[in-house]
mmCIF file of C-alpha atoms in Angstrom:
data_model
loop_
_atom_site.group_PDB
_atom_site.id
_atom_site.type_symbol
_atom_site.label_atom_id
_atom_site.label_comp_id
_atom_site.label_asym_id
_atom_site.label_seq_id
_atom_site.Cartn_x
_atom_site.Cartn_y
_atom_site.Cartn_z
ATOM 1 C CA UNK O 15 0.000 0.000 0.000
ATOM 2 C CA UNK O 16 0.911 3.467 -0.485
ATOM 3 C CA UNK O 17 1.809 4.844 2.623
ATOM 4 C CA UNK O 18 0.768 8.418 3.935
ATOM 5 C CA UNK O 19 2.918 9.700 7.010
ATOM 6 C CA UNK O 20 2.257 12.062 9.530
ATOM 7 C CA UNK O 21 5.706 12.274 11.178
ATOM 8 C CA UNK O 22 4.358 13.952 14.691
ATOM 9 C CA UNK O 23 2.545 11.597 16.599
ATOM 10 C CA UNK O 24 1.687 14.379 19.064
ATOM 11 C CA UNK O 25 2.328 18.178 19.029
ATOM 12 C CA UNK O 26 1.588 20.448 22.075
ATOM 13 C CA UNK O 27 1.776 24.266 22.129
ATOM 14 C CA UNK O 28 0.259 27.390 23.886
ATOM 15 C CA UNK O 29 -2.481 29.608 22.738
ATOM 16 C CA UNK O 30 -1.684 31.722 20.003
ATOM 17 C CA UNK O 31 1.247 30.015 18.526
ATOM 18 C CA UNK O 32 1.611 29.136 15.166
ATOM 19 C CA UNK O 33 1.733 25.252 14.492
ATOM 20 C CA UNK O 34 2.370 22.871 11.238
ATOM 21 C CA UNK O 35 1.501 19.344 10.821
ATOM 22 C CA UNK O 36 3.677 17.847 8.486
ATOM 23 C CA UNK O 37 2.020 15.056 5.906
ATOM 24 C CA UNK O 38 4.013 13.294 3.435
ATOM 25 C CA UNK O 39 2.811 10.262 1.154
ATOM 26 C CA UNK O 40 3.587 8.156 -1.596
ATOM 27 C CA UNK O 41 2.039 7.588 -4.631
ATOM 28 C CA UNK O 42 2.650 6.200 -8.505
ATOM 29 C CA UNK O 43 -0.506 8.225 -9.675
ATOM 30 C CA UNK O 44 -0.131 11.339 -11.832
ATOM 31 C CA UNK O 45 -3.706 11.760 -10.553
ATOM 32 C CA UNK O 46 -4.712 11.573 -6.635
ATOM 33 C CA UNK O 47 -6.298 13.537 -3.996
ATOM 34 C CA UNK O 48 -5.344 14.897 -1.025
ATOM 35 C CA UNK O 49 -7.678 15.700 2.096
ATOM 36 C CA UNK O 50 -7.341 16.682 5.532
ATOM 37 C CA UNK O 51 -9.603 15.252 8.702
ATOM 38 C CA UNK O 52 -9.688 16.617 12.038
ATOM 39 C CA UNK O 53 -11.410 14.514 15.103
ATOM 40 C CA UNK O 54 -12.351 16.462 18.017
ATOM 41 C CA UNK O 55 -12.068 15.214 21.683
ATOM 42 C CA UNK O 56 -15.593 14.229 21.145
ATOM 43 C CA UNK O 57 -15.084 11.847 18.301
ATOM 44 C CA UNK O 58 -16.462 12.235 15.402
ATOM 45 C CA UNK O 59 -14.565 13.123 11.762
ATOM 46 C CA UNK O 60 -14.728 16.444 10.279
ATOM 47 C CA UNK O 61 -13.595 17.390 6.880
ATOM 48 C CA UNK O 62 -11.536 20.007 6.624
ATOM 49 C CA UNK O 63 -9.878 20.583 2.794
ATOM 50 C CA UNK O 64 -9.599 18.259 -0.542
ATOM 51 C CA UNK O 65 -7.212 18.906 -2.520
ATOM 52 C CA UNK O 66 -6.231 17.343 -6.432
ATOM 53 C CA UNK O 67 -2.848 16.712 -7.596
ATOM 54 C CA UNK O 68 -3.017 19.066 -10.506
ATOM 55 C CA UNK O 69 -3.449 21.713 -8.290
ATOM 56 C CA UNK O 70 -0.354 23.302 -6.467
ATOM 57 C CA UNK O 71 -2.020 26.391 -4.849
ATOM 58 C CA UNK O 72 -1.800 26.816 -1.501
ATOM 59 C CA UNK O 73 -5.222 27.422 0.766
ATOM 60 C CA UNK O 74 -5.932 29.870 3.466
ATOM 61 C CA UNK O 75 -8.941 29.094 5.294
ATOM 62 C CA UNK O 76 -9.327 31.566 8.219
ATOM 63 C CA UNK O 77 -6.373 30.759 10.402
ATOM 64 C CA UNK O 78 -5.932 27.114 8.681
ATOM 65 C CA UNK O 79 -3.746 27.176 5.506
ATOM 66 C CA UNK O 80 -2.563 24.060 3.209
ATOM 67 C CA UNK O 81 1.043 24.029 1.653
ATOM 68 C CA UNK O 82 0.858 21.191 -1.066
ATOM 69 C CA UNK O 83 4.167 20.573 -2.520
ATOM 70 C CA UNK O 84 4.008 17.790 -5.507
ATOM 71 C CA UNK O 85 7.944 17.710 -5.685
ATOM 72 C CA UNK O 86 8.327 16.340 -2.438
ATOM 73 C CA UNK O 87 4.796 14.666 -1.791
ATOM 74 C CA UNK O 88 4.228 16.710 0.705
ATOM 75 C CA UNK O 89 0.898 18.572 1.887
ATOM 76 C CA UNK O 90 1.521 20.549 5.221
ATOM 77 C CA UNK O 91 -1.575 22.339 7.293
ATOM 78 C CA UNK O 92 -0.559 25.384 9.504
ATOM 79 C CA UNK O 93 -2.860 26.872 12.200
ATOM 80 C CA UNK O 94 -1.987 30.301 12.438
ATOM 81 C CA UNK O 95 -2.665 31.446 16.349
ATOM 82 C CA UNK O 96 -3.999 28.343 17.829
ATOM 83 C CA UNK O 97 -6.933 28.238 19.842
ATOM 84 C CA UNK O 98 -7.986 25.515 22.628
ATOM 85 C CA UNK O 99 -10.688 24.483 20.282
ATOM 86 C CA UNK O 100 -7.924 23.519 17.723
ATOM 87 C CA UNK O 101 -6.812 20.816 19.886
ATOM 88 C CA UNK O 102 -7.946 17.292 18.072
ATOM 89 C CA UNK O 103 -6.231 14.456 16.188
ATOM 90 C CA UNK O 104 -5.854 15.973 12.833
ATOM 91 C CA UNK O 105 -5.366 12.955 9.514
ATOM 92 C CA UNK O 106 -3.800 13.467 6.437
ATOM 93 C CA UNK O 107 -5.132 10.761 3.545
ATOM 94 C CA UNK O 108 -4.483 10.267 0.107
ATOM 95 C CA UNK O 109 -7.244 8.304 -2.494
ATOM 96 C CA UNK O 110 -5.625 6.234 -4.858
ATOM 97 C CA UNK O 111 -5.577 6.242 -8.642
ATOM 98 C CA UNK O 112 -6.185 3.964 -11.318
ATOM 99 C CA UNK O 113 -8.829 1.199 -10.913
ATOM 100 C CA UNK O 114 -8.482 1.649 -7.360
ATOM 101 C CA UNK O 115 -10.366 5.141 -6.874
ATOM 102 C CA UNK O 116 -12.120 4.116 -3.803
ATOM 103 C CA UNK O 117 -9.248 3.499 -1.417
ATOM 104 C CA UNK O 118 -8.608 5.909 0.752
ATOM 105 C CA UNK O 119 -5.593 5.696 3.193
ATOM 106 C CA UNK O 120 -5.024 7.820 6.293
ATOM 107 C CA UNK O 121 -1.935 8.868 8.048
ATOM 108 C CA UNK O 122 -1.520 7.894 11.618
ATOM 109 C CA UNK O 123 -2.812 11.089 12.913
ATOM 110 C CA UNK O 124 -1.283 14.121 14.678
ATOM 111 C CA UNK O 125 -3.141 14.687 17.869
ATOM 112 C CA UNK O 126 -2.696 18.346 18.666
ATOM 113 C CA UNK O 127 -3.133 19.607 22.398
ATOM 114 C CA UNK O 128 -3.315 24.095 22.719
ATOM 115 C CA UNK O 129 -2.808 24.967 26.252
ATOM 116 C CA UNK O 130 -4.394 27.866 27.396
ATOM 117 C CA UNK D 6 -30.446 16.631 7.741
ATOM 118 C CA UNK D 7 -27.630 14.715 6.143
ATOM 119 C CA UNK D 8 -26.051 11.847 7.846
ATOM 120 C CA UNK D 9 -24.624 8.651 8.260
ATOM 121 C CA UNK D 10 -26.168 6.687 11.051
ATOM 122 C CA UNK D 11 -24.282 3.937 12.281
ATOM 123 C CA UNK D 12 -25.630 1.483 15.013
ATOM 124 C CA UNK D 13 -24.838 0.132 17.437
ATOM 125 C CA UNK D 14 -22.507 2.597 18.878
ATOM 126 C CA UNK D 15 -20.940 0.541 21.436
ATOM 127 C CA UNK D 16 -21.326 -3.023 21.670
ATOM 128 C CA UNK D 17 -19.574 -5.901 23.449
ATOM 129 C CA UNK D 18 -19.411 -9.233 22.145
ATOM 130 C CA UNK D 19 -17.575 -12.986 23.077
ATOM 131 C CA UNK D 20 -15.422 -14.535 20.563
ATOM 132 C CA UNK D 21 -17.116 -16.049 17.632
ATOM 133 C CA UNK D 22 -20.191 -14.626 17.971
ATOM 134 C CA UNK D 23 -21.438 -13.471 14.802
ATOM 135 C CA UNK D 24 -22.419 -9.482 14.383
ATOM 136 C CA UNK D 25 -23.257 -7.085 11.936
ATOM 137 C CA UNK D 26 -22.964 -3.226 12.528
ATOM 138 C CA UNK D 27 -25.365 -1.578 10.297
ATOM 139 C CA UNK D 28 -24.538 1.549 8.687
ATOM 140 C CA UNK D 29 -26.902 4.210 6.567
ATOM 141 C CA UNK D 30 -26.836 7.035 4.620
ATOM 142 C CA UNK D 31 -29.681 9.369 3.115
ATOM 143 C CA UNK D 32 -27.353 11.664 1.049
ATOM 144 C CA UNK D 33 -27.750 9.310 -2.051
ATOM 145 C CA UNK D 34 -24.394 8.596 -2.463
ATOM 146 C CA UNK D 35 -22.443 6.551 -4.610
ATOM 147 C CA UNK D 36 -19.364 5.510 -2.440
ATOM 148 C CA UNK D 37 -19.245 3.827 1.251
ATOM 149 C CA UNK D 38 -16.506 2.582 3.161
ATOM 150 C CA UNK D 39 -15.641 0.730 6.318
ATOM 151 C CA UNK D 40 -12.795 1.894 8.355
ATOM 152 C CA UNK D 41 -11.442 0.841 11.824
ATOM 153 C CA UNK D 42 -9.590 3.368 14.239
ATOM 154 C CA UNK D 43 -6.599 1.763 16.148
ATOM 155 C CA UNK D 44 -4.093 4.051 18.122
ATOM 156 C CA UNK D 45 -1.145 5.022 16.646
ATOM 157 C CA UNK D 46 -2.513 3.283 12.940
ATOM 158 C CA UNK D 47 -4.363 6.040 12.494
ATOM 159 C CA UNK D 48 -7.918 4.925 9.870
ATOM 160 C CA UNK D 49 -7.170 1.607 8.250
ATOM 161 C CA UNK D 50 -10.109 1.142 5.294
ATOM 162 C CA UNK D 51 -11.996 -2.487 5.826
ATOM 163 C CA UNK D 52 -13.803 -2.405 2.451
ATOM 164 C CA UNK D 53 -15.288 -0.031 0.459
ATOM 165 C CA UNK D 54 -18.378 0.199 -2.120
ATOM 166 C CA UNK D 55 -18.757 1.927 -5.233
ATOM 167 C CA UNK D 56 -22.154 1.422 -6.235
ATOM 168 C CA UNK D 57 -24.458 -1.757 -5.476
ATOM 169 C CA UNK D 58 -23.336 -4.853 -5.598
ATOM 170 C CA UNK D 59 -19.992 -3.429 -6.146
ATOM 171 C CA UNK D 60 -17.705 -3.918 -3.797
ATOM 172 C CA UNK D 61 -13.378 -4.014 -2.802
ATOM 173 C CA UNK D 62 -10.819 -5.109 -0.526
ATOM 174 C CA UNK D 63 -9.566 -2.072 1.208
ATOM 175 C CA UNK D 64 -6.210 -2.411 3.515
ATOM 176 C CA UNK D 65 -7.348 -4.316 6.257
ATOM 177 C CA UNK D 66 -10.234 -6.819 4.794
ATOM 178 C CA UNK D 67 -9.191 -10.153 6.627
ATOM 179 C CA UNK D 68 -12.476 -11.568 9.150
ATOM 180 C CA UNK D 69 -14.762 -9.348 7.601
ATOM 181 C CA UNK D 70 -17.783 -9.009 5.195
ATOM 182 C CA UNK D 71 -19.551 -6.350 3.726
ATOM 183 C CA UNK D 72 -22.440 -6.158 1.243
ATOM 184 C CA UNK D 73 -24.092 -3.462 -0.750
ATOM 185 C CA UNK D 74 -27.448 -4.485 -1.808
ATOM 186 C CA UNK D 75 -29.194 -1.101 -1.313
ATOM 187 C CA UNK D 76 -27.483 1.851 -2.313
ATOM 188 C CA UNK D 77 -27.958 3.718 1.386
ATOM 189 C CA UNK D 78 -27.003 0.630 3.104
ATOM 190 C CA UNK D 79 -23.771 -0.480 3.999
ATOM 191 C CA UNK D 80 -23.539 -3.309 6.911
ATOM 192 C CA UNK D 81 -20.268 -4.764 8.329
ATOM 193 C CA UNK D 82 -20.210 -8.209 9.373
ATOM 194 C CA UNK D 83 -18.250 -10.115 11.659
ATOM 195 C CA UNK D 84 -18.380 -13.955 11.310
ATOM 196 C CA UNK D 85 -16.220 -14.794 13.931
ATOM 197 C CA UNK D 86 -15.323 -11.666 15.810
ATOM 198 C CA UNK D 87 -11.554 -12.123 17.620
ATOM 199 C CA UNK D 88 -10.215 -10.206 20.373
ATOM 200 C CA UNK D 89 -7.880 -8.392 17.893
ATOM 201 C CA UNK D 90 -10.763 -7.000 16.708
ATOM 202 C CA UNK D 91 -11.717 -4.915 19.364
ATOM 203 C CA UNK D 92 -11.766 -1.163 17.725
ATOM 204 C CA UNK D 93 -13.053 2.080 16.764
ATOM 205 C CA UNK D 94 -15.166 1.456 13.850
ATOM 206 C CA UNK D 95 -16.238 4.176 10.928
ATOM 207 C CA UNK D 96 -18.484 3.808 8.085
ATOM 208 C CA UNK D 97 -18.241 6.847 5.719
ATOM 209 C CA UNK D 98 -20.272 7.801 2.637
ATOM 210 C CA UNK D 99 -19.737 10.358 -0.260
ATOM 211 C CA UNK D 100 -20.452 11.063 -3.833
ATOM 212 C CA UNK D 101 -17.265 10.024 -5.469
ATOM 213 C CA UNK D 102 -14.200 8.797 -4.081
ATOM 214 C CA UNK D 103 -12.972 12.082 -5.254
ATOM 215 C CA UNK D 104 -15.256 14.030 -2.828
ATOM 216 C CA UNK D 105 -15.016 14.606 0.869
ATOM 217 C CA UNK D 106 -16.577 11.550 2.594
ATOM 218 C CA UNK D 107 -19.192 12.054 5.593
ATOM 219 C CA UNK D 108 -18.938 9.934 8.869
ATOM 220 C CA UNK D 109 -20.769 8.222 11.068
ATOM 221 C CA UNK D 110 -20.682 8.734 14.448
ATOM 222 C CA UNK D 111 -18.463 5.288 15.077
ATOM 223 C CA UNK D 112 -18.975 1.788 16.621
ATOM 224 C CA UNK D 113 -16.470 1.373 19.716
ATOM 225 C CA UNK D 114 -16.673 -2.635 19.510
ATOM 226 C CA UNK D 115 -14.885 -4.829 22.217
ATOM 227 C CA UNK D 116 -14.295 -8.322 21.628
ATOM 228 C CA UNK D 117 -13.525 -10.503 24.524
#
């Protein structure tokens, strides 16, 4: 399987610091999507950005913004000024190409604690 | 309002005891997938569904079943649930696989 990688199992920082999440994944498809999950302490999955492989421009959201790099497979989220509501497990996937649209993989998450 | 409803939401079973965790959606949507949480493993993908009667192996398929005979209906079965089963379980929905996928509220599941 292609893997994606969230290389910080945990990040914790104080209110109003910046923060990035770093997401890096593999792939052999020239076509993919990207997309970005956060799960609140009370469980359930949110979606939070989708983004295609043909398309390198980064997203501001608010205080969220997206870095997508395609040279180095990389698709970083930065929350500008954290709040104590930011703090979740945040997943990076990847779908797959090909024949095999419908597979979706995750990263291993990045739970994210903002101290007050 | 749109949703994925899955039930039960917590269950506990004994070994080899055959379940089936029922999952719906009413958003008309082509795509549905199973997905187990584990920590540290982040969302491992059970099976997904592109249409009815369609159906794949996602990463993670061994000791389960899935069938899509309706298209807002999605159920996971267990035929012989094992401890190393015990996990967070997802079922998500969405219009393509291209498009953001919708949760359901997950099935915490604990096999002893």
């Amino acid at each position: 399987a292609q893997k994606v990688t969230q290389a910080q199992t945990e990040i914790s920082v104080v209110e109003k610091e910046d923060v990035t999440l770093d997401c890096v994944y593999e792939t052999r498809d020239t076509t993919y999507y990207l997309f970005w999950y956060k799960q609140p302490p009370s469980g359930e999955l949110v979606f939070l950005i989708r983004r295609n492989s043909f398309d390198e421009q980064n997203e501001i959201s608010g205080r969220y913004s997206w870095n997508f790099q395609k040279s180095t497979s990389s698709f970083n989220f930065t929350i500008t000024a954290s709040q104590v509501v930011d703090s979740a497990v945040y997943f990076c996937a990847r779908n797959a190409g090909g024949t095999s649209y419908g597979k979706l993989t995750f990263g291993q998450g990045t739970i994210l604690t903002v101290h007050p | 309002e749109a949703q994925v409803t899955q039930n039960p939401r917590y269950l506990i079973t004994v070994t080899g005891k055959k379940l089936t965790v029922t999952c719906s959606q009413n958003m008309n949507h082509e795509y549905m997938s199973w997905y187990r949480q584990d920590p540290g493993l982040g969302l491992r993908q059970i099976y997904y569904s592109m249409n009815v009667e369609v159906t794949d192996k996602g990463d993670v398929p061994e000791g389960y079943k899935v069938s899509r005979k309706e298209k807002r209906n999605f159920p996971l079965i267990l035929e012989s649930p094992s401890p190393n089963q015990t996990s967070l379980y997802f079922c998500a929905s969405s219009s393509s696989s291209n498009t953001e996928a919708f949760f359901g509220q997950g099935t915490r599941l604990t096999v002893v």
